[in-house]
XYZ file of C-alpha atoms in Angstrom:
437
model
C 0.089 0.176 0.155
C 2.883 1.936 0.812
C 4.244 2.319 -2.185
C 1.569 2.409 -4.447
C 0.982 5.675 -2.190
C 4.238 7.116 -3.490
C 3.646 6.698 -7.251
C 0.261 8.244 -7.098
C 2.282 10.804 -4.898
C 5.193 11.107 -7.952
C 2.361 11.320 -10.307
C 0.207 14.157 -8.246
C 3.157 15.897 -7.935
C 4.752 15.777 -12.027
C 1.048 17.406 -12.796
C 1.030 19.627 -10.254
C 4.536 20.940 -11.922
C 3.153 21.161 -15.901
C -0.107 22.660 -14.151
C 1.877 25.990 -13.204
C 4.107 25.707 -15.924
C 1.597 26.076 -18.289
C -0.308 28.516 -15.915
C 3.371 31.002 -15.236
C 4.990 30.302 -19.511
C 1.686 29.136 -21.806
C -1.219 31.264 -23.570
C -3.524 30.793 -27.162
C -1.061 30.895 -30.181
C -2.669 33.960 -31.922
C -1.560 32.078 -35.311
C -5.207 32.250 -35.984
C -5.664 35.896 -36.605
C -2.356 36.049 -39.680
C -2.081 40.028 -38.940
C -0.516 39.342 -34.711
C 1.997 35.930 -35.946
C 4.661 37.358 -35.047
C 8.198 36.535 -37.287
C 10.046 35.106 -33.777
C 7.129 32.682 -33.841
C 8.372 31.013 -37.088
C 5.403 30.856 -38.309
C 7.155 29.621 -40.966
C 7.336 26.147 -39.972
C 3.890 25.793 -39.249
C 0.197 26.433 -40.645
C -2.675 29.230 -39.547
C -4.997 26.786 -37.483
C -7.304 27.263 -39.936
C -5.630 25.193 -43.347
C -5.143 22.512 -40.003
C -8.870 20.857 -40.155
C -10.747 18.979 -38.055
C -11.112 15.425 -39.156
C -6.581 16.335 -39.939
C -6.266 17.148 -36.584
C -8.170 14.111 -34.902
C -6.534 11.601 -36.953
C -3.136 12.551 -35.784
C -5.128 12.152 -32.076
C -6.741 9.078 -32.174
C -3.889 7.330 -34.605
C -0.808 8.386 -31.463
C -3.241 7.167 -28.882
C -5.371 4.485 -30.472
C -3.091 2.543 -32.180
C 0.231 2.757 -30.473
C -2.331 1.059 -27.532
C -3.210 -1.340 -29.881
C 0.589 -2.070 -31.198
C 2.117 -3.603 -27.586
C -0.915 -5.010 -26.195
C -0.294 -8.236 -27.066
C 2.253 -9.657 -24.470
C 0.655 -12.507 -21.997
C -1.152 -11.235 -18.286
C 0.462 -7.733 -19.682
C -2.036 -6.712 -22.101
C -4.289 -4.668 -20.519
C -1.522 -3.235 -18.057
C 0.558 -1.673 -20.863
C -2.479 -0.715 -22.862
C -2.726 1.546 -19.801
C 0.082 2.593 -18.703
C 1.092 3.787 -22.851
C -2.002 6.479 -21.835
C -0.193 7.584 -19.425
C 2.545 7.601 -21.335
C 0.682 9.893 -23.935
C -1.004 12.107 -21.504
C 2.190 13.022 -19.300
C 4.694 13.565 -22.904
C 1.748 15.285 -24.954
C 2.554 17.818 -21.763
C 5.621 18.241 -21.350
C 6.533 18.385 -25.342
C 4.133 20.937 -25.375
C 6.351 23.250 -22.834
C 9.956 21.628 -23.913
C 9.245 21.785 -28.362
C 7.708 25.587 -27.093
C 10.738 26.839 -25.601
C 12.583 25.895 -29.032
C 9.888 26.810 -31.464
C 7.168 28.877 -30.004
C 8.495 31.384 -27.510
C 8.862 35.382 -27.743
C 8.540 37.888 -25.191
C 8.643 34.876 -22.056
C 5.447 33.252 -23.603
C 5.013 30.133 -25.195
C 2.069 30.180 -27.830
C -0.002 27.134 -28.103
C -1.539 25.976 -31.437
C -2.538 23.104 -33.567
C 0.774 22.834 -35.050
C 2.102 22.225 -32.134
C 0.365 19.670 -30.636
C 0.336 18.226 -33.264
C 4.055 18.605 -33.373
C 3.737 16.984 -29.563
C 1.557 14.370 -30.734
C 5.549 13.593 -33.318
C 7.762 13.639 -30.092
C 5.617 11.168 -27.862
C 4.835 8.587 -30.875
C 8.818 8.766 -31.113
C 8.407 7.889 -26.431
C 5.964 4.389 -27.387
C 8.295 3.110 -30.575
C 11.108 3.441 -27.222
C 9.246 1.981 -24.937
C 8.426 -0.896 -27.692
C 11.422 -1.996 -27.033
C 11.579 -2.718 -23.651
C 7.883 -2.932 -23.305
C 7.599 -5.749 -20.267
C 10.520 -4.768 -18.598
C 10.862 -1.620 -16.644
C 8.271 -0.029 -14.233
C 5.699 2.926 -14.952
C 8.081 4.989 -12.801
C 11.354 3.920 -14.986
C 9.035 4.287 -18.318
C 7.931 8.307 -16.891
C 11.285 8.976 -16.475
C 11.784 7.371 -20.657
C 9.496 9.768 -21.364
C 10.676 12.860 -19.312
C 14.486 12.237 -21.392
C 13.403 11.308 -23.951
C 10.479 14.491 -25.462
C 13.405 16.550 -24.538
C 16.075 14.427 -26.286
C 13.953 13.846 -29.719
C 12.352 17.639 -29.360
C 16.771 18.960 -29.298
C 17.420 16.634 -32.711
C 14.311 17.672 -34.224
C 15.625 21.027 -33.963
C 18.909 20.587 -34.864
C 17.469 18.629 -38.529
C 14.401 20.975 -39.648
C 15.211 24.425 -37.736
C 18.681 24.763 -37.568
C 19.954 22.560 -40.785
C 16.666 22.763 -43.066
C 16.715 18.885 -43.340
C 13.234 17.716 -44.831
C 11.658 15.488 -43.015
C 7.619 16.513 -42.612
C 6.715 12.810 -41.874
C 9.429 11.801 -39.240
C 11.409 8.881 -41.180
C 13.856 10.296 -38.470
C 13.291 12.618 -36.422
C 10.146 10.415 -35.131
C 11.368 5.982 -37.083
C 14.875 6.018 -36.576
C 16.080 8.784 -33.496
C 12.243 6.484 -31.198
C 14.356 3.230 -32.122
C 17.812 3.851 -31.616
C 16.945 5.660 -28.722
C 14.422 2.454 -27.369
C 17.402 -0.175 -28.134
C 19.775 1.786 -26.298
C 17.566 2.029 -23.732
C 17.031 -2.009 -23.405
C 20.897 -2.452 -23.597
C 21.426 -1.131 -20.404
C 18.414 -3.112 -18.929
C 19.435 -6.662 -20.510
C 18.212 -9.476 -17.962
C 21.396 -12.211 -18.201
C 19.435 -14.813 -15.390
C 16.141 -15.035 -18.213
C 16.747 -17.930 -20.682
C 15.564 -16.728 -24.019
C 13.564 -19.508 -24.255
C 11.344 -19.416 -21.020
C 11.348 -15.326 -22.608
C 9.515 -16.749 -25.617
C 7.336 -19.024 -24.140
C 5.697 -15.658 -21.430
C 5.357 -13.812 -24.934
C 3.385 -16.446 -26.465
C 0.314 -14.952 -26.617
C -1.658 -16.612 -29.832
C -5.484 -15.323 -30.576
C -4.563 -12.773 -28.115
C -1.765 -11.052 -29.979
C -3.562 -11.627 -33.320
C -6.975 -10.101 -32.364
C -4.816 -7.103 -30.770
C -2.871 -6.966 -34.722
C -5.979 -6.969 -36.164
C -8.018 -3.828 -34.682
C -4.192 -1.768 -34.077
C -3.615 -2.864 -38.620
C -6.956 -1.440 -39.355
C -6.579 2.033 -37.122
C -3.109 2.180 -39.036
C -4.620 1.624 -43.135
C -6.944 4.604 -41.348
C -5.428 7.323 -39.613
C -1.712 6.821 -40.755
C -1.816 8.777 -44.136
C -3.139 12.027 -41.711
C 0.073 11.401 -39.435
C 2.313 11.980 -42.057
C 0.634 14.388 -44.027
C 0.493 16.682 -41.080
C 3.095 19.066 -41.371
C 3.040 19.760 -45.103
C 1.730 22.978 -45.966
C 0.087 23.357 -49.315
C -3.087 20.495 -50.488
C -1.673 19.044 -52.883
C 1.895 18.353 -51.467
C -0.844 17.095 -48.768
C -2.457 14.517 -51.024
C 1.425 13.557 -52.622
C 2.738 12.306 -48.858
C -1.149 10.628 -48.441
C -0.989 8.736 -51.502
C 1.860 8.287 -51.636
C 2.050 6.138 -47.742
C -0.679 4.300 -49.357
C 1.147 3.646 -52.336
C 3.704 1.838 -50.086
C 1.642 0.130 -47.419
C -0.025 -2.132 -49.505
C 3.406 -3.131 -51.421
C 4.698 -3.326 -48.293
C 2.206 -5.615 -47.555
C 1.604 -7.723 -50.519
C 6.272 -8.159 -49.710
C 4.580 -9.845 -46.570
C 2.966 -12.336 -48.016
C 5.810 -12.861 -51.068
C 8.497 -14.062 -47.880
C 6.721 -14.816 -45.152
C 6.170 -18.586 -46.033
C 10.353 -18.075 -47.378
C 10.862 -17.643 -44.386
C 8.547 -19.287 -41.917
C 7.364 -22.780 -42.054
C 3.763 -20.809 -42.601
C 1.499 -21.273 -45.338
C 0.202 -17.397 -44.498
C 1.258 -14.596 -42.299
C 0.537 -14.389 -38.863
C -1.576 -10.952 -38.230
C 0.953 -9.797 -36.070
C 3.542 -10.010 -39.093
C 0.890 -7.841 -41.350
C 0.308 -5.432 -39.081
C 4.594 -4.638 -38.274
C 4.396 -4.171 -42.449
C 2.325 -2.466 -42.393
C 4.307 0.006 -40.224
C 7.547 -0.570 -42.599
C 5.445 0.391 -45.291
C 4.436 4.051 -43.026
C 8.098 4.648 -42.487
C 9.931 4.479 -45.132
C 7.555 7.090 -46.575
C 8.421 9.231 -43.365
C 11.557 11.852 -45.570
C 10.051 11.412 -48.964
C 6.150 11.647 -49.703
C 6.192 14.521 -50.453
C 8.922 14.291 -53.013
C 7.569 10.838 -55.088
C 6.269 12.176 -58.272
C 5.904 8.433 -59.500
C 3.405 6.220 -58.139
C 5.382 3.313 -58.814
C 8.297 4.944 -56.775
C 6.471 4.862 -53.872
C 5.030 0.618 -54.819
C 9.348 -0.083 -55.024
C 9.777 1.531 -51.741
C 6.345 0.260 -49.732
C 7.972 -3.318 -51.266
C 11.404 -2.789 -50.495
C 10.342 -2.321 -46.757
C 8.202 -4.975 -46.574
C 10.941 -7.065 -47.566
C 13.239 -5.857 -44.373
C 10.785 -6.587 -41.553
C 10.519 -10.094 -41.666
C 14.326 -10.384 -42.832
C 14.833 -8.392 -39.623
C 13.062 -10.194 -36.928
C 14.332 -13.537 -38.958
C 18.054 -12.718 -38.726
C 18.366 -9.211 -37.073
C 16.399 -9.700 -33.907
C 18.787 -12.991 -32.878
C 21.693 -11.236 -33.107
C 20.842 -8.188 -31.766
C 19.587 -10.486 -28.318
C 23.072 -13.356 -29.244
C 25.499 -11.013 -29.584
C 24.289 -7.723 -28.496
C 22.629 -8.220 -25.159
C 19.804 -6.273 -26.527
C 15.832 -7.695 -26.161
C 13.933 -6.303 -28.060
C 10.313 -6.847 -27.627
C 8.247 -5.234 -29.764
C 10.809 -5.706 -32.821
C 11.020 -1.564 -32.793
C 14.929 -2.425 -35.392
C 13.010 -4.104 -38.024
C 9.520 -2.157 -38.010
C 10.199 1.572 -37.512
C 14.503 1.436 -37.306
C 15.107 -0.014 -40.407
C 12.688 1.445 -42.742
C 12.974 5.161 -40.867
C 16.873 4.440 -42.044
C 15.411 3.407 -45.795
C 13.045 6.564 -45.672
C 16.042 9.103 -45.431
C 18.591 7.401 -47.480
C 15.537 7.422 -50.663
C 14.826 10.777 -49.060
C 18.388 11.782 -49.990
C 18.296 10.523 -53.552
C 15.114 11.705 -54.348
C 16.598 15.350 -52.900
C 19.250 15.576 -55.996
C 16.454 14.313 -58.494
C 14.367 17.108 -56.972
C 14.376 19.960 -60.382
C 12.402 23.100 -61.309
C 10.514 21.374 -63.444
C 9.999 17.876 -61.151
C 8.400 19.339 -58.185
C 7.248 23.191 -59.877
C 6.378 25.036 -57.286
C 6.101 22.559 -54.817
C 9.907 22.946 -55.231
C 8.843 25.904 -52.419
C 7.124 24.190 -50.060
C 9.422 20.622 -50.140
C 13.136 22.864 -49.502
C 12.237 26.596 -49.724
C 16.540 27.632 -49.824
C 17.280 25.718 -52.619
C 13.596 26.898 -54.272
C 15.195 30.499 -52.181
C 18.837 30.158 -53.899
C 20.416 29.963 -51.222
C 21.841 26.456 -51.299
C 22.900 24.551 -53.846
C 20.250 21.122 -54.858
C 23.688 19.205 -54.249
C 24.873 21.118 -50.338
C 21.144 20.537 -49.534
C 21.339 16.594 -50.305
C 23.983 16.327 -48.319
C 22.536 17.677 -45.858
C 20.227 15.223 -45.552
C 22.382 12.914 -45.261
C 24.574 14.091 -42.387
C 20.830 13.847 -40.724
C 21.498 10.523 -40.752
C 23.867 9.511 -38.805
C 24.078 12.926 -36.144
C 20.302 11.500 -35.527
C 21.811 7.928 -34.637
C 24.444 9.762 -32.451
C 22.159 10.966 -30.611
C 20.065 9.003 -30.272
C 22.167 6.121 -28.886
C 23.397 8.625 -26.641
C 20.163 9.813 -25.142
C 19.569 5.945 -24.804
C 22.478 5.376 -23.113
C 22.014 8.135 -20.860
C 18.486 6.963 -20.225
C 19.591 3.616 -19.924
C 22.339 4.124 -16.979
C 19.455 6.317 -15.391
C 16.505 4.147 -15.712
C 19.082 0.932 -14.032
C 19.517 2.547 -11.124
C 19.010 0.506 -8.023
C 16.454 2.383 -6.464
C 14.368 2.405 -9.776
C 13.874 -1.096 -10.574
C 11.942 -4.401 -9.777
C 13.344 -6.754 -7.462
C 15.469 -9.651 -9.581
C 13.146 -12.537 -8.397
C 11.542 -15.209 -10.968
C 8.220 -13.821 -9.915
C 8.972 -10.746 -11.844
C 8.401 -12.090 -14.913
C 8.396 -9.403 -17.701
C 4.686 -10.496 -19.000
C 2.937 -9.330 -15.392
C 1.220 -6.512 -15.478
C 3.080 -3.885 -12.442
C -0.116 -3.822 -10.042
C -0.707 -7.282 -10.023
C 3.528 -7.755 -8.854
C 4.119 -7.935 -6.035
C 5.848 -4.374 -5.281
C 7.917 -4.639 -1.891
C 11.150 -2.521 -2.977
C 9.534 -1.898 -6.325
């Protein structure tokens, strides 16, 4: 009972602190009135609130809340707990992201101005946190997850500010700043939380949930198909650019799904892929479109990129995941390396290639929207491509360093559960005897 009260007290203190910070710093943005939007608020990075139509604004929130919540609800007995804790992380991370991102982008005269775009940016940052928690799912308690969200939101915002604002990288669908960063941040945290006493065979038995996992995968995949294209196009500032991102995302995910049906029977003994494999292919096909979505000018390019991502995902689960565990001591619970990390890297490389091919003839007026510095003549297309490419190792560096720092913090003895056998990784937190946890 004392431990539960301590947990409740921590949540109470954090929420009161957030309320006080909002009271001091946060105000609603005047961006709905173009005449009052100061250039110091970096209005070039965002549309007017009126440009963010309610369906798209709502789709992004549904995508973060429902899709990610269902994707982590597959471990036996841990399913309901993981969904509940993911909602807790979403509620905390959105508030914290509004504050941290506000100091970088929307700070003027001592105030943070809250608008539709700042809320969507907070959703993006929250998605990166949820991706990272997928790598350590079932092996961290709520306090550790809150600390992970606290640190990752800060570092994710820093990475995004360096890439999008200082370097001028085009990554509207967040291949780098969400998928790649979130995946490798979580993998490094998992490396520090590695539990050598857990036998691999027993771990797989505990995670084998049969029909329960497939049932959650069906719902999660449906929500991904419906809402993720809006997630990819949420930061585009022009209707034509938005249509490109949406259509390219759909083309990519259909090709990635077909690729899974081609490769899975070759790698496994089942003639038809399980629903969870289709879910993974869907995520991979969408992650690869994060950077290139608003750049591709032909549908066949989106189909080809999605097909490659759909091949990478099952190959990763078949070969890379065992190698990560045996050689690098990384326990990747949800396989974020295969469905977010590798497709995110592929998306960054594809975006770099498409940047080299970008011309005024192929892009038309869209060139100013996707690469404003190139359209203005202050940067050549070759320079822009090199910057797009350089953003990848920088993101990997910040993610690994940030994940290592976070993992070291979460490994502190006072934050960990007892390593007794009763603390299995697929046990709901409140079903565990708390003791010193």
